[in-house]
PDB file of C-alpha atoms and ligand atoms in Angstrom:
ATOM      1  CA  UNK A 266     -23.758 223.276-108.272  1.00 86.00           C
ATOM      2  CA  UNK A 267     -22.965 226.319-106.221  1.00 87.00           C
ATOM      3  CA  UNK A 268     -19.633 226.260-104.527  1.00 93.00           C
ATOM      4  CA  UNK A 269     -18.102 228.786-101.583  1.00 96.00           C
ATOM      5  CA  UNK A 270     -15.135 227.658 -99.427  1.00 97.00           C
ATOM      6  CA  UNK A 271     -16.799 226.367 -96.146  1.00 96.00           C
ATOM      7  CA  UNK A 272     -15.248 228.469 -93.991  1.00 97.00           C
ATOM      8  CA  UNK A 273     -16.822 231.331 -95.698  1.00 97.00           C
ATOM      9  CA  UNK A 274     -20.408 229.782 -95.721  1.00 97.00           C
ATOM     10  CA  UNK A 275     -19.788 228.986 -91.817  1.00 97.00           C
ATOM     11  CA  UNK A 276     -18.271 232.838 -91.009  1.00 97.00           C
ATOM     12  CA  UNK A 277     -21.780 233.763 -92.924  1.00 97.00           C
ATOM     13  CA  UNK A 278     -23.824 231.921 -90.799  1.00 97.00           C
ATOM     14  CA  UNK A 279     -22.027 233.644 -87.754  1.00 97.00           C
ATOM     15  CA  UNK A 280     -22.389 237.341 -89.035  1.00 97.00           C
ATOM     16  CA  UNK A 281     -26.285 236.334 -89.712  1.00 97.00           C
ATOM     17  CA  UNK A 282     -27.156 234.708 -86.351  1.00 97.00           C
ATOM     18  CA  UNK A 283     -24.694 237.776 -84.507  1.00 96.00           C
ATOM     19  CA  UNK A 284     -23.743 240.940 -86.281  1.00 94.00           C
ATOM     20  CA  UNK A 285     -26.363 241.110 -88.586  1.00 96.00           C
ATOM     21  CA  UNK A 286     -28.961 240.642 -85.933  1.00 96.00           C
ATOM     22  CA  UNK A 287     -27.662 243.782 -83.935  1.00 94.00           C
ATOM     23  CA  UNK A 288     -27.139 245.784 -86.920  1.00 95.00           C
ATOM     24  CA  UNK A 289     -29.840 245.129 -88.805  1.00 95.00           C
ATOM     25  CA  UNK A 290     -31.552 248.541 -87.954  1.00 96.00           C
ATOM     26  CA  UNK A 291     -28.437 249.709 -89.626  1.00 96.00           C
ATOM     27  CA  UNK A 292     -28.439 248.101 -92.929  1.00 97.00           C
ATOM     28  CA  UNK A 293     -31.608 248.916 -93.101  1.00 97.00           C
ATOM     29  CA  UNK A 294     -31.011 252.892 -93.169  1.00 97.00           C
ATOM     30  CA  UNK A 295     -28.198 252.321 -95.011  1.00 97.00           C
ATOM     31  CA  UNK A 296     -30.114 250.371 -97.863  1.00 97.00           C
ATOM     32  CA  UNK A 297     -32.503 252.713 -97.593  1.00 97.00           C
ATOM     33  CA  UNK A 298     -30.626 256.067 -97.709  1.00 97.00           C
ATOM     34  CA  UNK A 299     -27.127 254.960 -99.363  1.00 97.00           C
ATOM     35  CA  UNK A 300     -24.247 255.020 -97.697  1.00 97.00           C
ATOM     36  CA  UNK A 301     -22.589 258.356 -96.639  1.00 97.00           C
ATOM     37  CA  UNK A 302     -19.216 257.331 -94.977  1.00 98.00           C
ATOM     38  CA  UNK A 303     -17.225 260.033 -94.213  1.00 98.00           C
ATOM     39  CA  UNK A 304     -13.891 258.643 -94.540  1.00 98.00           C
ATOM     40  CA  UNK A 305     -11.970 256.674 -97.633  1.00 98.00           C
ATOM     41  CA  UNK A 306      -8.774 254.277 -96.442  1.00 98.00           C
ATOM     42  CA  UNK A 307      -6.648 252.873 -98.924  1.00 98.00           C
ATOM     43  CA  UNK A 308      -4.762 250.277 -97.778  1.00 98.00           C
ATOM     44  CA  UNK A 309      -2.756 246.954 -98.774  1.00 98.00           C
ATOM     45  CA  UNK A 310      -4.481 244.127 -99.678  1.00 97.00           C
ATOM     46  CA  UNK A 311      -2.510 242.211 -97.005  1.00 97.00           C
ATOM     47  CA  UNK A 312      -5.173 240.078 -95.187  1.00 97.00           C
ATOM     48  CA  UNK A 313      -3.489 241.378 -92.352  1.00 97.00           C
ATOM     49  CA  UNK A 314      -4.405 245.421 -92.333  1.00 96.00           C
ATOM     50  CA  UNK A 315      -8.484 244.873 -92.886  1.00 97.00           C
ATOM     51  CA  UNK A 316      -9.304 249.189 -92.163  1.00 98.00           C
ATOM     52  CA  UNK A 317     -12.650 248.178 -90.958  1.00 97.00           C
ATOM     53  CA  UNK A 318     -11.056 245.079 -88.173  1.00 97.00           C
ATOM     54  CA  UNK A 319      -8.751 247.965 -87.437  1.00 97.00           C
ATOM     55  CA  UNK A 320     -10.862 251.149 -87.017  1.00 98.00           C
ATOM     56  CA  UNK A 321     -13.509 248.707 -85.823  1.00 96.00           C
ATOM     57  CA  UNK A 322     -15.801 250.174 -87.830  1.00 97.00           C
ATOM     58  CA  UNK A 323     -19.266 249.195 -88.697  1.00 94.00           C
ATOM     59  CA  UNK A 324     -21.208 249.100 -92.166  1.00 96.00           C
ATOM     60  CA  UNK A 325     -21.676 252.191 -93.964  1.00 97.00           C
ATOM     61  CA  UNK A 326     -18.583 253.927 -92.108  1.00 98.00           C
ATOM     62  CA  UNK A 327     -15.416 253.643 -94.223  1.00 98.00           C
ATOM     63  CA  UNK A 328     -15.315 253.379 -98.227  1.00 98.00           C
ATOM     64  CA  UNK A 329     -12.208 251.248 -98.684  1.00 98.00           C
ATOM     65  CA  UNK A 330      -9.841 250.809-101.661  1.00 98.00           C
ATOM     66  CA  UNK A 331      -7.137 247.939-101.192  1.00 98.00           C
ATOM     67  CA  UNK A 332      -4.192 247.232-103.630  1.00 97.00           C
ATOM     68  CA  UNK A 333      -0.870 245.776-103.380  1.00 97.00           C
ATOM     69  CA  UNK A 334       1.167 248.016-100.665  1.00 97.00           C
ATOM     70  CA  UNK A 335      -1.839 250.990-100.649  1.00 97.00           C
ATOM     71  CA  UNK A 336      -0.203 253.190-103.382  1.00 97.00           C
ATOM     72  CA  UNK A 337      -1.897 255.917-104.999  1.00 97.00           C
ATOM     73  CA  UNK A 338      -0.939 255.932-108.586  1.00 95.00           C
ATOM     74  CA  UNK A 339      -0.370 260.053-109.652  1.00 95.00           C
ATOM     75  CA  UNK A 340      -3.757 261.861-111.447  1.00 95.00           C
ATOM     76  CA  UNK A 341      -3.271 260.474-115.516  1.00 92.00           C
ATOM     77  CA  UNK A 342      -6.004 260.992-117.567  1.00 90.00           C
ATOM     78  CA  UNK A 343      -4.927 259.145-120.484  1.00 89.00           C
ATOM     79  CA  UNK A 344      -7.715 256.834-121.009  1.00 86.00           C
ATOM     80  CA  UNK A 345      -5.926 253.545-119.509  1.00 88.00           C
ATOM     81  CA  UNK A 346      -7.519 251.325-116.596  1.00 85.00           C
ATOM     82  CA  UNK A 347      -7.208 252.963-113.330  1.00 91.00           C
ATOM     83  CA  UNK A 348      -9.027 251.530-110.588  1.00 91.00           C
ATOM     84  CA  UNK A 349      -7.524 253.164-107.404  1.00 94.00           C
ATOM     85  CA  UNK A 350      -8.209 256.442-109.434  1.00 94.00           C
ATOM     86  CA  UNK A 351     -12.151 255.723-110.156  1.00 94.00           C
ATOM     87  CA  UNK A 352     -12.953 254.329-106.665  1.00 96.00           C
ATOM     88  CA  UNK A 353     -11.106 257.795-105.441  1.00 96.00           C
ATOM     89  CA  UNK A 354     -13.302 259.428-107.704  1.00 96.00           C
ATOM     90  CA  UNK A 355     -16.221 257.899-106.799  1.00 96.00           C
ATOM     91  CA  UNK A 356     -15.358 259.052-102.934  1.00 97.00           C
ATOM     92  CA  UNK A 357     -14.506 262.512-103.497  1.00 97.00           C
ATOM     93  CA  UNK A 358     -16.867 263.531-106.403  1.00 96.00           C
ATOM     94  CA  UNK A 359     -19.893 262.003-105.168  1.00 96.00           C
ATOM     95  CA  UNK A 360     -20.056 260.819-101.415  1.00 97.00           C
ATOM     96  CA  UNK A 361     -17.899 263.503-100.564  1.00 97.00           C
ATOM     97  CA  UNK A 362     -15.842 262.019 -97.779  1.00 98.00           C
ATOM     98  CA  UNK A 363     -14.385 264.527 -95.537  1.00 98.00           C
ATOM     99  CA  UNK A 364     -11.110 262.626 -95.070  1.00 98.00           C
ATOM    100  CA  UNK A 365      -9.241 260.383 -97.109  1.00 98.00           C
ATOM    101  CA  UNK A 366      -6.654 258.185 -94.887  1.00 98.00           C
ATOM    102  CA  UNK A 367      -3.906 256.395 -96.572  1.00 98.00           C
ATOM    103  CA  UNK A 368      -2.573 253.228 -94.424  1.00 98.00           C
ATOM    104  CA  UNK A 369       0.552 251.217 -94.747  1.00 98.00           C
ATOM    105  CA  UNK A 370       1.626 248.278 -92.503  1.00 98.00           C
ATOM    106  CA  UNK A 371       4.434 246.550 -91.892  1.00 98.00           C
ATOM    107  CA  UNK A 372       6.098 243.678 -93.253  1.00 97.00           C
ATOM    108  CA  UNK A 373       4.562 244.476 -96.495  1.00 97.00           C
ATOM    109  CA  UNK A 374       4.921 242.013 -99.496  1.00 95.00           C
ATOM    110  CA  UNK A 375       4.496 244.510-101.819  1.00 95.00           C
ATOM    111  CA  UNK A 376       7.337 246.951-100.741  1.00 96.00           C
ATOM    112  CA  UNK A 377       9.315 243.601 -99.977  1.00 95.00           C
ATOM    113  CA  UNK A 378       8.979 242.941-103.556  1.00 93.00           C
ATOM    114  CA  UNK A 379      10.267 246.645-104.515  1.00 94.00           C
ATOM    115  CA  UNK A 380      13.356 246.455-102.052  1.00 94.00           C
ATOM    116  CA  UNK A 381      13.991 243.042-103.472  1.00 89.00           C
ATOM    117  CA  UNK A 382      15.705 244.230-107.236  1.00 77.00           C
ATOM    118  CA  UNK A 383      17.119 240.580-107.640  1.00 79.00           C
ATOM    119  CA  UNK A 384      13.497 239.285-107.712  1.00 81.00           C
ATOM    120  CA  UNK A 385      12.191 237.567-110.876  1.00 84.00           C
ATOM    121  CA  UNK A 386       8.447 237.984-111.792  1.00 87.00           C
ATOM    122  CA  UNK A 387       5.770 235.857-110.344  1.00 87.00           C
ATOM    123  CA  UNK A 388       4.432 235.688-113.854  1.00 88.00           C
ATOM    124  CA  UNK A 389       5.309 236.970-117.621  1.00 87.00           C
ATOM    125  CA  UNK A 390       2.828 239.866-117.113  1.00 87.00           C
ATOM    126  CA  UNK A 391       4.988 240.904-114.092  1.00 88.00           C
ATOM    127  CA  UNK A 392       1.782 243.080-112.892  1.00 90.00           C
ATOM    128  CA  UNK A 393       3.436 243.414-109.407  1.00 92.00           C
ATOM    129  CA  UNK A 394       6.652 244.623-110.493  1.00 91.00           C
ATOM    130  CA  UNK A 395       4.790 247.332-113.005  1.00 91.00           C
ATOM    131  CA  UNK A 396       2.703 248.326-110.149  1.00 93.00           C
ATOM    132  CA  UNK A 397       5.681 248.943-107.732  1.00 93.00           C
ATOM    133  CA  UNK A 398       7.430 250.619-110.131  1.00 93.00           C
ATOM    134  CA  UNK A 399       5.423 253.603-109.239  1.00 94.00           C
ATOM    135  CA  UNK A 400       7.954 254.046-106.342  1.00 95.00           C
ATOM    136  CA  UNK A 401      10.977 252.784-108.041  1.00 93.00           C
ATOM    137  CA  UNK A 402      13.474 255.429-107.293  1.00 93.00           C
ATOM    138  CA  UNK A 403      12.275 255.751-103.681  1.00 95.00           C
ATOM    139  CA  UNK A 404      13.151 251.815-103.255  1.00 94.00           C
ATOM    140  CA  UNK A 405      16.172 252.045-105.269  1.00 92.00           C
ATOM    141  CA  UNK A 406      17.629 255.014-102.959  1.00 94.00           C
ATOM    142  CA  UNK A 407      16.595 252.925 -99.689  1.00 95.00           C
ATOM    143  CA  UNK A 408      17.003 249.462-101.049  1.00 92.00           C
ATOM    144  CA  UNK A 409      20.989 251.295-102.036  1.00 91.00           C
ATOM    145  CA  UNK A 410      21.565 252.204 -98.403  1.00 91.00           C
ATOM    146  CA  UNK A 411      23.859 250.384 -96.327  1.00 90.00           C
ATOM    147  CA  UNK A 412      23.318 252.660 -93.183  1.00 93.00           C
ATOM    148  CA  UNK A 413      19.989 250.444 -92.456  1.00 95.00           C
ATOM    149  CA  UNK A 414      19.398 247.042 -91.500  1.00 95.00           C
ATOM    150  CA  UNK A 415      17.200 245.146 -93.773  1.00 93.00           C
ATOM    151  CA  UNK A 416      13.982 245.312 -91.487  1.00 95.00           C
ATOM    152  CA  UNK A 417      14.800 249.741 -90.978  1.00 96.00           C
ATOM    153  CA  UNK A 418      15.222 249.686 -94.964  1.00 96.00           C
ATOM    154  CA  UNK A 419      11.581 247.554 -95.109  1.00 96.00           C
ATOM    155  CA  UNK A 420      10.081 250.282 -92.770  1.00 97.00           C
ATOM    156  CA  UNK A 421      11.161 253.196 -94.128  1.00 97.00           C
ATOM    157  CA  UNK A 422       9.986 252.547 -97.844  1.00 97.00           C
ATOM    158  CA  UNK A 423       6.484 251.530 -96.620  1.00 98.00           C
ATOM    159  CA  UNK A 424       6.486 254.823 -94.868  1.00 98.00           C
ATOM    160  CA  UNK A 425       8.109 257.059 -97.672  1.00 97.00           C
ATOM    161  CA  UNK A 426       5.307 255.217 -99.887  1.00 97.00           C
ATOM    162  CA  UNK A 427       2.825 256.851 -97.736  1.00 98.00           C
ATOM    163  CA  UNK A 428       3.936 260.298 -98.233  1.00 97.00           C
ATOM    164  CA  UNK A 429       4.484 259.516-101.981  1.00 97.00           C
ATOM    165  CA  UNK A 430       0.903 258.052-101.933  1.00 97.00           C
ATOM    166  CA  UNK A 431      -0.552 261.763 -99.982  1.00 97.00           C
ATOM    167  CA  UNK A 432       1.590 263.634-102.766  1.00 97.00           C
ATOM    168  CA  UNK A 433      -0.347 261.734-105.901  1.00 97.00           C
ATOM    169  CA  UNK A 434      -3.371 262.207-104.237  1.00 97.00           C
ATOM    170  CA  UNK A 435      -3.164 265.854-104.382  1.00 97.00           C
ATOM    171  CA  UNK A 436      -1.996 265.703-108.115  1.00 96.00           C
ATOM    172  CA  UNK A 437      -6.113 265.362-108.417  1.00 96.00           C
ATOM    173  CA  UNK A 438      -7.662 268.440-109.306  1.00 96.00           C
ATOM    174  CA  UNK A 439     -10.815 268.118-107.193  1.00 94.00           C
ATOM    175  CA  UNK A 440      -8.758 266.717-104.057  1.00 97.00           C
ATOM    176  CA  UNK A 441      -5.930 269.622-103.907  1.00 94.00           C
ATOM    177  CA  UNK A 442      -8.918 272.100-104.706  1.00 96.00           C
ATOM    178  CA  UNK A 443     -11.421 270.799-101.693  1.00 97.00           C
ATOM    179  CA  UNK A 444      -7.862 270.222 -99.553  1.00 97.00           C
ATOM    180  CA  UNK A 445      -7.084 273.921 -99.837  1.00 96.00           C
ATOM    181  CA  UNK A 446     -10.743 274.981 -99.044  1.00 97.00           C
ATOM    182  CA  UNK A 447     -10.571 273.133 -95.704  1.00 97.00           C
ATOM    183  CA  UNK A 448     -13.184 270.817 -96.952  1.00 97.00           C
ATOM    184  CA  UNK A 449     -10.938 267.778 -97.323  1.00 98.00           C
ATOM    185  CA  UNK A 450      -8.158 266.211 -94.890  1.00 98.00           C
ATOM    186  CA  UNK A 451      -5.394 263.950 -96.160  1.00 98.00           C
ATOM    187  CA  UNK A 452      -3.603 261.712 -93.394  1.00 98.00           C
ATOM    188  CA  UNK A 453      -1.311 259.044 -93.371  1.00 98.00           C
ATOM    189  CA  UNK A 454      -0.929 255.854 -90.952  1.00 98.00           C
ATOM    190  CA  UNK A 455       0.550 252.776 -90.933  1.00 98.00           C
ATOM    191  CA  UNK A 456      -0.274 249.624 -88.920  1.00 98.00           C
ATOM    192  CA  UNK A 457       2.225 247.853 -87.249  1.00 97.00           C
ATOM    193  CA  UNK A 458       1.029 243.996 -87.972  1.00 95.00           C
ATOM    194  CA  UNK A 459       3.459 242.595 -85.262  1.00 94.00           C
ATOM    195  CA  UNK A 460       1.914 244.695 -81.721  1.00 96.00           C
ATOM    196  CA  UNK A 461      -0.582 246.289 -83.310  1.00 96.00           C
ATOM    197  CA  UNK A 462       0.555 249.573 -82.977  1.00 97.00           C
ATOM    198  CA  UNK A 463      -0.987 252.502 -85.066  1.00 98.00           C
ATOM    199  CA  UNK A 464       1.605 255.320 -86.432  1.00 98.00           C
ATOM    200  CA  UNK A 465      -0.020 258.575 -88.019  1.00 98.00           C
ATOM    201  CA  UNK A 466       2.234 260.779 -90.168  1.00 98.00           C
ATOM    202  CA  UNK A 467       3.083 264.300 -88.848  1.00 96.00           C
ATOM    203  CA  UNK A 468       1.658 266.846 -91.503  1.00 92.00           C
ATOM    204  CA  UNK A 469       4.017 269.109 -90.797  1.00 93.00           C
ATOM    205  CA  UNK A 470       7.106 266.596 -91.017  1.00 95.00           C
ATOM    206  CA  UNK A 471       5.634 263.861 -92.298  1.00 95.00           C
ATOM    207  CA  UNK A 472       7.376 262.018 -89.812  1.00 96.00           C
ATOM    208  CA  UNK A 473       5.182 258.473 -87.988  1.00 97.00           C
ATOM    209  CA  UNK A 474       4.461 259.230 -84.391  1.00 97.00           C
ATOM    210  CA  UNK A 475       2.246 256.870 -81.606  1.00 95.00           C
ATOM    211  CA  UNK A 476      -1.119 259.012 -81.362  1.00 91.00           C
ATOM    212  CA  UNK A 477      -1.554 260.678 -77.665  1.00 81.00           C
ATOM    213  CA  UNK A 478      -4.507 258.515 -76.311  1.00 72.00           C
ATOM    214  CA  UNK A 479      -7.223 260.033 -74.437  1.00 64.00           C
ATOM    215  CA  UNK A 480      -7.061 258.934 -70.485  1.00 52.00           C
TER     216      UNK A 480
HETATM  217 ZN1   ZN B 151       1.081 245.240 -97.905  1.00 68.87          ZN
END
């Protein structure tokens, strides 16, 4: 007996009789040539922050990698499991994307979970708390700060784990190499869950600012 969750099967049925209609031209190329998106996002898993719902993108247009609170782990070749590292890879070595986007959002669970030191593991592996470690002494500094209010503290690691995240990323030989020969853009945003507001990181300062929208 074959089993999906309903709601899928009937959200199916809708992208068949609708989407898939108009796009169909589309997948066809796309099946047909492979897919050459131009632009990798890696972003939380949250089923909040969807990149393609977001960018309202269509197939074919964004090569997505999603883990718990979009961190990029830094470039070790040590023979271990690295998925974030292989699908980043995959982008850069092969389809060549032109831009790779890291995006945060807010009220992450994941930095939640790093600000939160009293927290004990969801399970014996504690996979989560091994993962977040990866920006342990950024979340110990803010989580240590009594300047902010819990919410500002919240904010400001999801954003320092952006920058963090651009910084690993260019611990990759062949992404710091194609970055300095123009041929490869690094940027970071983060989603704002709540109003939907999109902040992109100053490269410069690395500071979040609202995008100027075209009239
Ligand atoms: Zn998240």
């Amino acid at each position: 007996m074959v089993h999906l969750p309903e709601h899928l099967l009937v959200g199916y049925r809708h992208f068949m009789s609708g989407r898939y209609v108009a796009e169909s031209g589309r997948y066809r190329d796309l099946a047909r040539e492979g897919q050459a998106p131009e632009t990798m996002v890696i972003a939380c898993c949250d089923s909040r922050s969807a990149p393609e719902v977001i960018f309202d993108s269509g197939p074919g247009e964004l090569f997505v990698v999603r883990n718990v609170a979009n961190l990029v782990p830094p470039y070790e070749p040590d023979g271990e499991f690295h998925s974030t590292s292989a699908a980043l890879e995959f982008a850069v070595q092969s389809l060549k994307v032109k831009n790779i986007v890291v995006m945060g959002h807010g009220r992450c669970g994941g930095i939640r979970a790093a600000l939160d030191t009293n927290a004990s593991p969801l399970s014996p592996g504690d996979f989560i708390g091994k993962w977040m470690s990866l920006i342990g002494p950024a979340a110990e500094t803010v989580s240590g700060s009594t300047l902010m209010t819990r919410s500002e503290r919240q904010t400001a690691l999801e954003r320092i784990s952006i920058r963090y995240s651009i910084a690993n990323l260019r611990t990759f030989p062949c992404v710091g190499i194609l970055e300095s020969k123009g041929r490869l853009t690094l940027s970071g945003a983060w989603f704002d869950i709540s109003t939907g507001e999109l902040w992109v990181m100053n490269r410069e300062t690395g500071d979040f600012e609202r995008p100027q929208e075209d009239a």
